[in-house]
């Protein structure tokens, strides 16, 4: 069986094959087995997925209307609760824990006919940029096994990159969907804050976390968003409006997927020739840390867009150097509080040492159960929240966040799209950044901005570096403007 180039393509295949879902699951199970070296999956639900595929094939035969993700083979980052399935967040502290309810996104996936094939490896509690912080071993980039896939959703990115599933879900608190998508040469969308329910997502930094989607094409990612977004009474931070209105969706012959018609969420035909007002941060493209070849490629592409009739303008962004520090102060503060629940009493790992007094028991459990990076962040977060330093760090970082939000609102009064690189370099060699956490944090310079301000961002795989690795650009739009972001992305991927 040939691989599918898109969901649309797969659905055309299903129309011709009565056992199409079963064939697809068998195909992906074989691919997963053959690529086990990549370590992208922590667990594969082989029997379950095969049974579900057979049931969906049966449904089609009996004429039941197909859901939007009918038979689509999906993998989940191991921070998303799938009832009665192990959930570790890449941490030893949750070893043996089984989810006791479905995340809202899982319910929505299943309701539209998706087949969940397994759970993906990730950095522990989604903290990291290389997937080397997992308690279950690192993930390798399928394009070059000596390089990392990016993080923290590295397993989910590689699962799509290496054709081990059709789409996957990750989480993005500071770039963990966009950056691994960039390193792996696929599409990665982080919707705006409040677009997708976080119910059932293991929390890292709750005012930043968003579930995001990896796919091979923009229409696939758009369809994923259409399914998993929307209001949820279990998460009051979710917006009540739909991410993609049905009216905005239409037939789009000649799309990158070669699609012809259909009712699924795809950036529609009318969007095809729209001219966009595009801005980019001067400081972002001029940054000394940015790989020169990547700078040239991105500026060249911006020039081409301008020649095609879009407005492209470089704008100043004086707050650029404050973005990473503000992000690491605020997210570690939130993490230190969110991770306080892992105490060894209620669930997960508990120390084997006996006869400890309670405080000692907590300390021992947490010291043994958490990995190095997670401990570093809990300590940092506890420090910035401590009475003597609260104002100097936490309050100041909140002020920076507020300024960023205000500034961003102003930018989107004049522009539709903001462009930055996704990452300053292509995928790092395995091990390169592990001994230098600051260097690792600084590599998040282009992605954390969207999480600090709550806007949607997407990484588009447009280029190949002379070192053989893929890279792309990151496009962002104003809050709740995912539709326009996707339409823009769709257009740019076809030029
Ligand atoms: N690399 C960033 C960090 O380590 C992003 C993580 C994420 O988005 N989950 O915090």
PDB file of N, CA and C in Angstrom, residues 51 157 241 350 406 417 435:
ATOM      1  N   UNK A  51      -9.003  -3.500  15.879  1.00  0.00           N
ATOM      2  CA  UNK A  51     -10.439  -3.764  16.099  1.00  0.00           C
ATOM      3  C   UNK A  51     -11.293  -2.568  15.712  1.00  0.00           C
ATOM      4  N   UNK A 157       6.004  14.488  16.526  1.00  0.00           N
ATOM      5  CA  UNK A 157       6.490  15.045  15.258  1.00  0.00           C
ATOM      6  C   UNK A 157       7.084  13.928  14.399  1.00  0.00           C
ATOM      7  N   UNK A 241     -16.656  30.568  20.576  1.00  0.00           N
ATOM      8  CA  UNK A 241     -16.871  30.578  19.128  1.00  0.00           C
ATOM      9  C   UNK A 241     -16.098  29.447  18.444  1.00  0.00           C
ATOM     10  N   UNK A 350       6.126   6.146  44.052  1.00  0.00           N
ATOM     11  CA  UNK A 350       6.454   6.523  45.429  1.00  0.00           C
ATOM     12  C   UNK A 350       7.752   5.859  45.848  1.00  0.00           C
ATOM     13  N   UNK A 406      -0.147  44.086  24.691  1.00  0.00           N
ATOM     14  CA  UNK A 406      -0.597  45.390  24.173  1.00  0.00           C
ATOM     15  C   UNK A 406       0.075  45.700  22.832  1.00  0.00           C
ATOM     16  N   UNK A 417      -0.617  39.144   9.208  1.00  0.00           N
ATOM     17  CA  UNK A 417       0.272  38.008   9.490  1.00  0.00           C
ATOM     18  C   UNK A 417       1.621  38.529   9.980  1.00  0.00           C
ATOM     19  N   UNK A 435      24.228  19.947  27.975  1.00  0.00           N
ATOM     20  CA  UNK A 435      25.034  20.401  29.108  1.00  0.00           C
ATOM     21  C   UNK A 435      24.902  21.909  29.314  1.00  0.00           C
TER      22      UNK A 435
END
